[in-house]
Amino acid sequence: MKIDALKQRLNRDRPMTTITIRMPEDVIEDLKRLAPILGFSGYQPLARAYIGQGLRADLERLEGDTVSALIASLKRHGVSDEILQEALGEATQR
């Protein structure tokens, strides 16, 4: 994840929107039971944390897969490992 996007995610004053989601009652009860144990103020912040963790993991996996696919394609087109390493180094120094 890019640094700017990460900084935005850490901003507690981000705009929020209300949604309605149907979930099994036992899942809600488990969230309510675990929230205080894990240091959350309620089950909704815990549910948001779980959704955020899964979202970040998938974004990282998918964005990483895109970069890997691009590198593989460039190699097939004859770009040397040395040039790829140099370019990756430049890209990650931002």
Short mmCIF file of N, CA and C in Angstrom, two decimals:
data_model
loop_
_atom_site.label_atom_id
_atom_site.label_comp_id
_atom_site.label_asym_id
_atom_site.label_seq_id
_atom_site.Cartn_x
_atom_site.Cartn_y
_atom_site.Cartn_z
N MET A 1 0.85 -1.17 0.00
CA MET A 1 0.00 0.00 0.00
C MET A 1 0.90 1.23 0.00
N LYS A 2 0.54 2.22 -0.76
CA LYS A 2 1.33 3.43 -0.85
C LYS A 2 1.25 4.21 0.45
N ILE A 3 2.30 4.96 0.74
CA ILE A 3 2.40 5.70 2.00
C ILE A 3 1.24 6.67 2.17
N ASP A 4 0.89 7.41 1.13
CA ASP A 4 -0.20 8.38 1.24
C ASP A 4 -1.52 7.70 1.57
N ALA A 5 -1.78 6.57 0.93
CA ALA A 5 -3.02 5.83 1.19
C ALA A 5 -3.02 5.31 2.62
N LEU A 6 -1.87 4.85 3.08
CA LEU A 6 -1.76 4.35 4.45
C LEU A 6 -2.01 5.46 5.45
N LYS A 7 -1.45 6.65 5.20
CA LYS A 7 -1.68 7.80 6.09
C LYS A 7 -3.16 8.14 6.16
N GLN A 8 -3.85 8.09 5.02
CA GLN A 8 -5.29 8.37 5.00
C GLN A 8 -6.05 7.34 5.83
N ARG A 9 -5.64 6.06 5.72
CA ARG A 9 -6.32 5.01 6.47
C ARG A 9 -6.15 5.18 7.97
N LEU A 10 -5.05 5.77 8.39
CA LEU A 10 -4.79 5.96 9.81
C LEU A 10 -5.48 7.19 10.38
N ASN A 11 -6.02 8.04 9.52
CA ASN A 11 -6.72 9.25 9.96
C ASN A 11 -8.07 8.87 10.58
N ARG A 12 -8.22 9.14 11.86
CA ARG A 12 -9.46 8.78 12.56
C ARG A 12 -10.64 9.69 12.16
N ASP A 13 -10.37 10.80 11.51
CA ASP A 13 -11.43 11.73 11.13
C ASP A 13 -11.94 11.50 9.71
N ARG A 14 -11.66 10.32 9.15
CA ARG A 14 -12.14 10.04 7.79
C ARG A 14 -13.67 10.05 7.77
N PRO A 15 -14.26 10.49 6.66
CA PRO A 15 -15.72 10.47 6.57
C PRO A 15 -16.25 9.04 6.67
N MET A 16 -17.37 8.89 7.34
CA MET A 16 -18.00 7.58 7.51
C MET A 16 -19.36 7.60 6.82
N THR A 17 -19.83 6.43 6.46
CA THR A 17 -21.17 6.29 5.91
C THR A 17 -21.85 5.14 6.63
N THR A 18 -23.15 5.20 6.72
CA THR A 18 -23.91 4.16 7.39
C THR A 18 -24.34 3.12 6.36
N ILE A 19 -24.17 1.85 6.74
CA ILE A 19 -24.64 0.76 5.90
C ILE A 19 -25.48 -0.18 6.73
N THR A 20 -26.24 -1.01 6.07
CA THR A 20 -26.99 -2.07 6.73
C THR A 20 -26.47 -3.38 6.20
N ILE A 21 -26.14 -4.28 7.10
CA ILE A 21 -25.63 -5.58 6.70
C ILE A 21 -26.32 -6.65 7.56
N ARG A 22 -26.77 -7.69 6.92
CA ARG A 22 -27.40 -8.79 7.64
C ARG A 22 -26.33 -9.80 8.02
N MET A 23 -26.28 -10.12 9.31
CA MET A 23 -25.31 -11.09 9.80
C MET A 23 -26.01 -12.04 10.76
N PRO A 24 -25.55 -13.26 10.85
CA PRO A 24 -26.16 -14.20 11.80
C PRO A 24 -26.05 -13.68 13.24
N GLU A 25 -27.08 -13.93 14.02
CA GLU A 25 -27.11 -13.44 15.39
C GLU A 25 -25.94 -13.97 16.21
N ASP A 26 -25.55 -15.22 15.98
CA ASP A 26 -24.45 -15.78 16.76
C ASP A 26 -23.12 -15.07 16.46
N VAL A 27 -22.95 -14.60 15.23
CA VAL A 27 -21.74 -13.86 14.89
C VAL A 27 -21.72 -12.53 15.64
N ILE A 28 -22.86 -11.85 15.70
CA ILE A 28 -22.95 -10.58 16.42
C ILE A 28 -22.67 -10.81 17.91
N GLU A 29 -23.23 -11.88 18.47
CA GLU A 29 -22.99 -12.19 19.88
C GLU A 29 -21.51 -12.46 20.14
N ASP A 30 -20.85 -13.18 19.22
CA ASP A 30 -19.42 -13.44 19.37
C ASP A 30 -18.62 -12.14 19.30
N LEU A 31 -19.00 -11.25 18.37
CA LEU A 31 -18.32 -9.95 18.26
C LEU A 31 -18.50 -9.15 19.55
N LYS A 32 -19.71 -9.15 20.09
CA LYS A 32 -19.99 -8.41 21.33
C LYS A 32 -19.18 -8.98 22.49
N ARG A 33 -19.01 -10.28 22.53
CA ARG A 33 -18.25 -10.93 23.59
C ARG A 33 -16.76 -10.64 23.47
N LEU A 34 -16.24 -10.65 22.23
CA LEU A 34 -14.81 -10.46 22.01
C LEU A 34 -14.36 -9.00 22.06
N ALA A 35 -15.23 -8.09 21.68
CA ALA A 35 -14.84 -6.68 21.57
C ALA A 35 -14.15 -6.15 22.83
N PRO A 36 -14.74 -6.27 24.01
CA PRO A 36 -14.06 -5.72 25.19
C PRO A 36 -12.77 -6.46 25.53
N ILE A 37 -12.73 -7.74 25.27
CA ILE A 37 -11.53 -8.53 25.54
C ILE A 37 -10.37 -8.06 24.68
N LEU A 38 -10.69 -7.68 23.43
CA LEU A 38 -9.66 -7.23 22.49
C LEU A 38 -9.41 -5.72 22.56
N GLY A 39 -10.10 -5.05 23.47
CA GLY A 39 -9.86 -3.62 23.66
C GLY A 39 -10.69 -2.70 22.78
N PHE A 40 -11.76 -3.21 22.19
CA PHE A 40 -12.63 -2.38 21.35
C PHE A 40 -13.79 -1.86 22.18
N SER A 41 -14.30 -0.69 21.80
CA SER A 41 -15.38 -0.07 22.55
C SER A 41 -16.74 -0.72 22.30
N GLY A 42 -16.83 -1.52 21.26
CA GLY A 42 -18.08 -2.21 20.94
C GLY A 42 -17.87 -3.16 19.78
N TYR A 43 -18.94 -3.86 19.42
CA TYR A 43 -18.81 -4.86 18.36
C TYR A 43 -18.66 -4.24 16.98
N GLN A 44 -19.21 -3.05 16.76
CA GLN A 44 -19.09 -2.44 15.44
C GLN A 44 -17.66 -2.03 15.11
N PRO A 45 -16.92 -1.41 16.03
CA PRO A 45 -15.50 -1.13 15.73
C PRO A 45 -14.70 -2.41 15.48
N LEU A 46 -15.02 -3.48 16.20
CA LEU A 46 -14.34 -4.75 15.97
C LEU A 46 -14.67 -5.29 14.58
N ALA A 47 -15.92 -5.22 14.18
CA ALA A 47 -16.31 -5.67 12.84
C ALA A 47 -15.60 -4.84 11.77
N ARG A 48 -15.51 -3.52 11.98
CA ARG A 48 -14.79 -2.67 11.03
C ARG A 48 -13.31 -3.07 10.96
N ALA A 49 -12.73 -3.39 12.11
CA ALA A 49 -11.33 -3.81 12.13
C ALA A 49 -11.14 -5.09 11.34
N TYR A 50 -12.03 -6.06 11.53
CA TYR A 50 -11.93 -7.31 10.78
C TYR A 50 -12.08 -7.08 9.28
N ILE A 51 -13.03 -6.25 8.90
CA ILE A 51 -13.23 -5.94 7.48
C ILE A 51 -11.99 -5.25 6.93
N GLY A 52 -11.46 -4.29 7.68
CA GLY A 52 -10.26 -3.57 7.24
C GLY A 52 -9.06 -4.49 7.07
N GLN A 53 -8.87 -5.43 8.02
CA GLN A 53 -7.75 -6.37 7.92
C GLN A 53 -7.86 -7.22 6.66
N GLY A 54 -9.05 -7.74 6.41
CA GLY A 54 -9.26 -8.57 5.21
C GLY A 54 -9.07 -7.76 3.94
N LEU A 55 -9.58 -6.54 3.94
CA LEU A 55 -9.45 -5.67 2.77
C LEU A 55 -8.00 -5.35 2.48
N ARG A 56 -7.24 -4.97 3.52
CA ARG A 56 -5.83 -4.65 3.33
C ARG A 56 -5.05 -5.86 2.83
N ALA A 57 -5.34 -7.04 3.37
CA ALA A 57 -4.65 -8.26 2.93
C ALA A 57 -4.92 -8.54 1.47
N ASP A 58 -6.18 -8.41 1.06
CA ASP A 58 -6.53 -8.66 -0.34
C ASP A 58 -5.93 -7.61 -1.27
N LEU A 59 -5.98 -6.34 -0.86
CA LEU A 59 -5.38 -5.28 -1.68
C LEU A 59 -3.89 -5.52 -1.87
N GLU A 60 -3.22 -5.87 -0.78
CA GLU A 60 -1.78 -6.12 -0.87
C GLU A 60 -1.49 -7.31 -1.78
N ARG A 61 -2.28 -8.36 -1.62
CA ARG A 61 -2.09 -9.57 -2.45
C ARG A 61 -2.35 -9.26 -3.92
N LEU A 62 -3.43 -8.55 -4.21
CA LEU A 62 -3.78 -8.26 -5.60
C LEU A 62 -2.82 -7.27 -6.23
N GLU A 63 -2.44 -6.23 -5.47
CA GLU A 63 -1.48 -5.27 -6.01
C GLU A 63 -0.13 -5.92 -6.20
N GLY A 64 0.27 -6.79 -5.28
CA GLY A 64 1.52 -7.53 -5.40
C GLY A 64 1.50 -8.45 -6.60
N ASP A 65 0.35 -9.11 -6.84
CA ASP A 65 0.22 -9.99 -7.99
C ASP A 65 0.38 -9.20 -9.30
N THR A 66 -0.13 -7.99 -9.34
CA THR A 66 -0.02 -7.16 -10.53
C THR A 66 1.44 -6.83 -10.80
N VAL A 67 2.16 -6.46 -9.77
CA VAL A 67 3.57 -6.14 -9.93
C VAL A 67 4.34 -7.37 -10.38
N SER A 68 4.05 -8.52 -9.77
CA SER A 68 4.73 -9.76 -10.16
C SER A 68 4.45 -10.11 -11.62
N ALA A 69 3.20 -9.94 -12.04
CA ALA A 69 2.84 -10.23 -13.43
C ALA A 69 3.56 -9.28 -14.38
N LEU A 70 3.66 -8.01 -14.00
CA LEU A 70 4.36 -7.04 -14.84
C LEU A 70 5.83 -7.40 -14.96
N ILE A 71 6.47 -7.77 -13.86
CA ILE A 71 7.88 -8.16 -13.90
C ILE A 71 8.08 -9.38 -14.78
N ALA A 72 7.21 -10.37 -14.66
CA ALA A 72 7.31 -11.57 -15.49
C ALA A 72 7.15 -11.22 -16.97
N SER A 73 6.22 -10.33 -17.28
CA SER A 73 6.01 -9.92 -18.66
C SER A 73 7.24 -9.19 -19.21
N LEU A 74 7.79 -8.29 -18.41
CA LEU A 74 8.99 -7.57 -18.85
C LEU A 74 10.16 -8.52 -19.10
N LYS A 75 10.29 -9.52 -18.26
CA LYS A 75 11.36 -10.52 -18.45
C LYS A 75 11.15 -11.27 -19.77
N ARG A 76 9.90 -11.62 -20.07
CA ARG A 76 9.60 -12.32 -21.33
C ARG A 76 9.91 -11.44 -22.54
N HIS A 77 9.84 -10.13 -22.33
CA HIS A 77 10.14 -9.19 -23.41
C HIS A 77 11.62 -8.81 -23.45
N GLY A 78 12.43 -9.49 -22.66
CA GLY A 78 13.87 -9.30 -22.74
C GLY A 78 14.48 -8.29 -21.80
N VAL A 79 13.72 -7.76 -20.88
CA VAL A 79 14.29 -6.81 -19.92
C VAL A 79 15.12 -7.61 -18.91
N SER A 80 16.36 -7.16 -18.70
CA SER A 80 17.28 -7.91 -17.84
C SER A 80 16.91 -7.75 -16.36
N ASP A 81 17.36 -8.72 -15.57
CA ASP A 81 17.14 -8.66 -14.12
C ASP A 81 17.80 -7.42 -13.52
N GLU A 82 18.96 -7.05 -14.05
CA GLU A 82 19.67 -5.88 -13.54
C GLU A 82 18.83 -4.62 -13.71
N ILE A 83 18.24 -4.43 -14.88
CA ILE A 83 17.41 -3.26 -15.13
C ILE A 83 16.16 -3.30 -14.27
N LEU A 84 15.56 -4.48 -14.13
CA LEU A 84 14.36 -4.61 -13.29
C LEU A 84 14.67 -4.25 -11.84
N GLN A 85 15.81 -4.73 -11.32
CA GLN A 85 16.19 -4.42 -9.95
C GLN A 85 16.43 -2.93 -9.77
N GLU A 86 17.07 -2.31 -10.75
CA GLU A 86 17.32 -0.87 -10.69
C GLU A 86 16.00 -0.10 -10.69
N ALA A 87 15.10 -0.49 -11.56
CA ALA A 87 13.80 0.19 -11.64
C ALA A 87 12.99 0.00 -10.35
N LEU A 88 13.00 -1.20 -9.81
CA LEU A 88 12.28 -1.44 -8.55
C LEU A 88 12.87 -0.62 -7.42
N GLY A 89 14.20 -0.51 -7.41
CA GLY A 89 14.87 0.31 -6.40
C GLY A 89 14.45 1.76 -6.48
N GLU A 90 14.38 2.29 -7.71
CA GLU A 90 13.95 3.67 -7.91
C GLU A 90 12.50 3.87 -7.48
N ALA A 91 11.65 2.91 -7.82
CA ALA A 91 10.23 3.03 -7.52
C ALA A 91 9.95 2.98 -6.03
N THR A 92 10.73 2.24 -5.29
CA THR A 92 10.48 2.09 -3.85
C THR A 92 11.16 3.15 -3.00
N GLN A 93 11.94 4.03 -3.61
CA GLN A 93 12.62 5.09 -2.86
C GLN A 93 11.76 6.33 -2.69
N ARG A 94 10.55 6.33 -3.18
CA ARG A 94 9.67 7.52 -3.09
C ARG A 94 9.26 7.79 -1.69
#
